[in-house]
XYZ file of C-alpha atoms in Angstrom:
316
model
C 96.317 150.514 97.271
C 97.704 147.981 94.857
C 101.036 146.421 95.841
C 103.977 146.676 93.433
C 104.652 143.391 91.672
C 107.938 142.879 93.581
C 106.171 143.434 96.902
C 103.424 140.991 95.909
C 106.044 138.374 95.065
C 107.840 138.805 98.419
C 104.521 138.680 100.289
C 103.484 135.479 98.491
C 106.866 133.914 99.194
C 106.572 134.796 102.872
C 103.112 133.256 103.034
C 104.392 130.118 101.354
C 107.298 129.800 103.771
C 105.009 130.426 106.707
C 102.569 127.792 105.486
C 105.385 125.294 105.011
C 106.799 125.977 108.469
C 103.370 125.641 110.048
C 102.911 122.302 108.326
C 106.288 121.125 109.572
C 105.583 122.128 113.160
C 102.461 119.958 112.966
C 104.372 116.889 111.850
C 103.867 113.855 114.080
C 106.695 113.232 116.507
C 105.725 109.577 116.938
C 103.448 107.019 115.319
C 101.904 103.573 115.573
C 100.415 101.009 113.192
C 97.495 98.627 113.689
C 96.482 95.827 111.358
C 97.116 92.349 110.035
C 99.909 90.458 108.272
C 100.337 93.056 105.526
C 101.150 95.793 108.048
C 103.273 93.310 110.007
C 105.349 92.814 106.847
C 104.643 89.077 106.627
C 106.675 87.431 103.821
C 107.822 90.847 102.581
C 111.365 89.512 102.601
C 110.534 87.040 99.815
C 109.629 87.399 96.154
C 107.348 85.091 94.182
C 110.327 84.055 92.088
C 112.179 82.867 95.220
C 110.142 79.694 94.794
C 112.422 78.918 91.838
C 115.292 78.561 94.305
C 115.020 75.064 95.848
C 116.909 76.123 98.995
C 114.429 78.907 99.677
C 111.284 77.308 98.291
C 111.590 73.979 100.060
C 112.502 75.684 103.329
C 109.296 77.706 103.142
C 107.238 74.644 102.198
C 108.771 72.622 105.033
C 107.867 75.290 107.575
C 104.407 75.712 106.036
C 103.709 71.991 106.309
C 105.091 71.718 109.821
C 103.768 74.880 111.453
C 100.744 75.793 109.330
C 100.097 78.890 107.270
C 99.405 81.433 110.034
C 102.412 80.353 112.063
C 104.489 80.589 108.909
C 103.336 84.168 108.394
C 104.367 85.104 111.925
C 107.707 83.331 111.590
C 108.503 85.091 108.316
C 107.450 88.621 109.215
C 109.743 91.370 107.978
C 108.551 94.332 110.005
C 111.327 96.548 108.715
C 109.554 96.359 105.326
C 106.080 97.256 106.600
C 104.572 99.946 104.334
C 103.515 101.859 107.457
C 106.007 101.460 110.277
C 109.043 99.869 108.658
C 112.458 101.346 109.358
C 114.590 99.392 106.883
C 116.192 100.597 103.676
C 114.195 98.343 101.331
C 110.924 100.309 101.535
C 110.371 104.065 101.846
C 107.644 103.806 104.468
C 105.451 106.348 106.221
C 107.771 106.145 109.227
C 110.903 106.837 107.173
C 109.260 109.734 105.347
C 108.132 111.350 108.595
C 111.571 110.860 110.111
C 113.108 112.588 107.106
C 110.676 115.493 107.359
C 111.166 115.973 111.076
C 114.942 116.082 111.238
C 117.540 114.686 108.876
C 119.980 114.231 111.751
C 117.496 112.419 113.934
C 118.323 108.748 114.278
C 115.038 107.472 115.619
C 111.332 108.180 115.419
C 109.299 106.532 118.182
C 107.266 103.930 116.296
C 105.185 101.027 117.526
C 103.877 98.382 115.137
C 101.066 96.508 116.903
C 99.907 94.626 113.797
C 99.408 90.880 114.211
C 99.339 88.422 111.321
C 95.945 86.783 110.937
C 94.016 89.604 112.614
C 90.481 90.551 111.671
C 88.641 93.693 112.694
C 87.522 91.866 115.835
C 91.163 91.820 116.999
C 92.064 95.482 116.616
C 90.607 96.574 119.973
C 93.372 94.608 121.678
C 95.944 96.207 119.379
C 94.619 99.679 120.177
C 94.916 98.941 123.893
C 98.505 97.869 123.319
C 99.252 101.067 121.377
C 97.730 103.291 124.064
C 99.645 101.481 126.790
C 102.893 101.989 124.840
C 102.038 105.648 124.264
C 101.366 106.349 127.928
C 104.522 104.556 129.026
C 106.988 105.627 126.331
C 105.589 108.909 125.024
C 103.871 110.220 128.149
C 100.737 111.022 126.128
C 97.370 109.334 125.722
C 97.834 108.158 122.135
C 100.463 108.623 119.398
C 100.360 111.651 117.127
C 99.827 109.496 114.035
C 98.104 106.113 113.860
C 97.761 104.001 110.728
C 95.092 101.316 110.495
C 94.771 98.658 107.793
C 92.311 95.844 108.427
C 89.700 93.864 106.548
C 91.391 91.358 104.243
C 90.974 88.582 106.817
C 87.391 89.656 107.472
C 86.597 88.928 103.833
C 89.020 86.034 103.251
C 87.311 82.913 104.581
C 86.580 79.338 103.590
C 83.037 80.353 102.589
C 81.231 83.638 102.058
C 78.912 82.876 104.960
C 81.892 83.247 107.304
C 82.760 86.788 106.203
C 82.472 89.499 108.846
C 79.178 91.386 108.408
C 79.693 94.944 107.216
C 77.931 96.408 110.262
C 80.189 94.474 112.650
C 83.266 95.539 110.701
C 82.136 99.162 110.895
C 81.587 98.951 114.643
C 85.006 97.414 115.168
C 86.766 100.131 113.162
C 84.673 102.872 114.799
C 85.559 101.670 118.283
C 89.254 101.575 117.402
C 89.342 105.040 115.847
C 87.306 106.657 118.621
C 89.418 105.020 121.307
C 92.537 106.595 119.785
C 90.989 110.035 119.359
C 89.467 110.043 122.821
C 92.927 109.324 124.226
C 94.484 112.053 122.060
C 92.003 114.459 120.386
C 94.875 115.916 118.338
C 95.887 112.567 116.825
C 95.640 111.936 113.101
C 94.353 108.549 112.019
C 94.873 107.151 108.530
C 92.822 104.135 107.419
C 94.125 102.225 104.427
C 91.932 100.544 101.866
C 92.151 96.830 101.061
C 93.610 95.521 97.789
C 91.235 94.095 95.206
C 91.405 90.385 96.074
C 89.647 89.145 92.960
C 92.031 91.105 90.732
C 94.948 89.525 92.585
C 93.479 86.086 91.953
C 92.972 86.745 88.260
C 96.421 88.195 87.685
C 98.384 85.595 89.669
C 96.583 82.253 89.492
C 98.621 80.954 86.552
C 101.869 82.694 87.470
C 104.870 80.400 87.374
C 106.401 79.115 90.599
C 108.497 76.268 89.281
C 108.668 74.454 92.603
C 107.502 70.880 91.933
C 104.772 69.888 92.537
C 103.797 73.565 92.814
C 103.997 74.770 89.241
C 101.742 77.815 89.577
C 100.284 80.118 92.223
C 97.034 78.172 92.001
C 98.926 75.133 93.287
C 100.361 77.158 96.171
C 96.896 78.387 97.136
C 95.585 74.828 97.146
C 98.380 73.931 99.567
C 98.063 76.732 102.103
C 94.250 76.952 101.797
C 93.931 80.607 102.724
C 91.171 82.860 101.400
C 89.459 79.925 99.704
C 86.343 81.968 98.931
C 88.457 84.056 96.540
C 91.632 82.212 95.590
C 90.094 78.770 95.046
C 86.501 79.754 94.263
C 85.574 78.994 90.640
C 82.145 80.624 90.672
C 82.584 84.307 89.660
C 79.256 85.189 91.290
C 80.498 84.027 94.670
C 83.738 85.945 94.220
C 81.659 88.996 93.336
C 79.979 88.664 96.735
C 83.400 89.068 98.355
C 84.072 92.163 96.276
C 80.713 93.599 97.295
C 81.519 92.953 100.943
C 84.822 94.794 100.627
C 83.024 97.774 99.121
C 80.559 97.650 102.011
C 83.531 97.786 104.377
C 84.690 100.911 102.571
C 81.270 102.513 103.037
C 81.577 101.784 106.752
C 85.014 103.420 106.848
C 83.641 106.511 105.114
C 80.909 106.706 107.753
C 83.453 106.361 110.567
C 85.614 109.053 109.000
C 82.698 111.468 108.712
C 81.527 110.779 112.257
C 85.000 111.161 113.762
C 85.763 114.372 111.875
C 82.420 115.833 112.932
C 83.103 115.049 116.573
C 86.826 115.739 116.936
C 87.277 118.426 114.298
C 87.651 118.280 110.564
C 90.356 116.206 108.925
C 91.509 114.131 111.883
C 90.751 110.939 109.939
C 91.579 110.124 106.321
C 90.863 107.070 104.192
C 93.084 105.693 101.426
C 90.471 103.912 99.348
C 92.781 104.112 96.322
C 94.632 100.976 97.440
C 91.685 98.950 96.130
C 91.933 100.550 92.680
C 95.601 99.742 92.121
C 96.175 96.776 89.831
C 98.879 94.803 91.609
C 100.877 92.458 89.368
C 102.353 89.037 90.074
C 105.738 90.750 90.481
C 104.429 92.581 93.557
C 103.608 89.444 95.567
C 105.598 87.133 97.804
C 106.367 83.434 97.724
C 102.846 82.535 98.935
C 101.350 84.327 95.902
C 99.225 86.561 98.119
C 101.128 88.869 100.446
C 103.014 91.867 99.067
C 106.758 91.565 98.692
C 109.014 94.581 99.277
C 107.949 96.045 95.918
C 104.291 95.576 96.833
C 104.875 97.150 100.243
C 106.466 100.134 98.509
C 103.425 100.495 96.277
C 101.147 100.462 99.333
C 103.285 103.115 100.987
C 103.320 105.321 97.884
C 99.564 105.127 97.317
C 98.653 105.842 100.933
C 101.280 108.537 101.437
C 99.703 110.561 98.626
C 96.576 110.757 100.791
C 98.478 111.781 103.922
C 98.565 115.245 105.472
C 102.214 115.793 104.472
C 102.449 114.463 100.918
C 103.071 117.982 99.586
C 106.241 118.248 101.687
C 108.014 115.121 100.436
C 107.276 112.552 97.676
């Protein structure tokens, strides 16, 4: 028998409410992040234009010259601005969105950011171990409900292309990390972020103005800190194309890991935000080193990846 229109409307509304409530009851009650300097929020407290300020610019250059680039990244981390696990007001992160969805009155969401500046995929096994140890101790469960992973920029960024991490090794490293999490908590949800297009970043920022003598442009800054030379300082477009191809090979490996994990642990436990690579970051999205995302860039990363999350339909 056909339902009256009013009854159909009430039934549909009830289904919608039920679906929404079910989604909310499945929200993660805790989370962790694994990755490199981007997820650690390195230099997210600066803008590229801060180089125009002698007090800020020369302080950064002094520390860079004295401690080296990697130590500078660790010294200037702004974890509260991490696109994934940040809890500050400058960036609407995954952690802040989940906190808002869970309970507006709740003051804290258990979050652990294990990301370490300078990490490659070879380093994430140690980070996973740290996350699982934290989860067992603080959460009394094998692994967090929600784990975000972003790794690969440092695997591709090297002095020469010959030093890049092979795609097969990268895939094994990511696979081991993801499976270790899911074996510890088969109900966990793991989100793997894509890697920004490094060659696009080079092209859009190399002549951007810094105004910090003798560093007039971003190209001058790159020559000073000598990071990611095979992209930022490489003049041969064919060699830079090899880096791009390697990144795309990394993405193929992630897709394979996602398919394998979802086949073993149940569908849709793992998602991949490849779209990060397709976004055309501008020179206004980068920090004082002309490479790492500033707070605006971190927000863009959060927005792009959140759209691929399990809960994007519940909150923008």
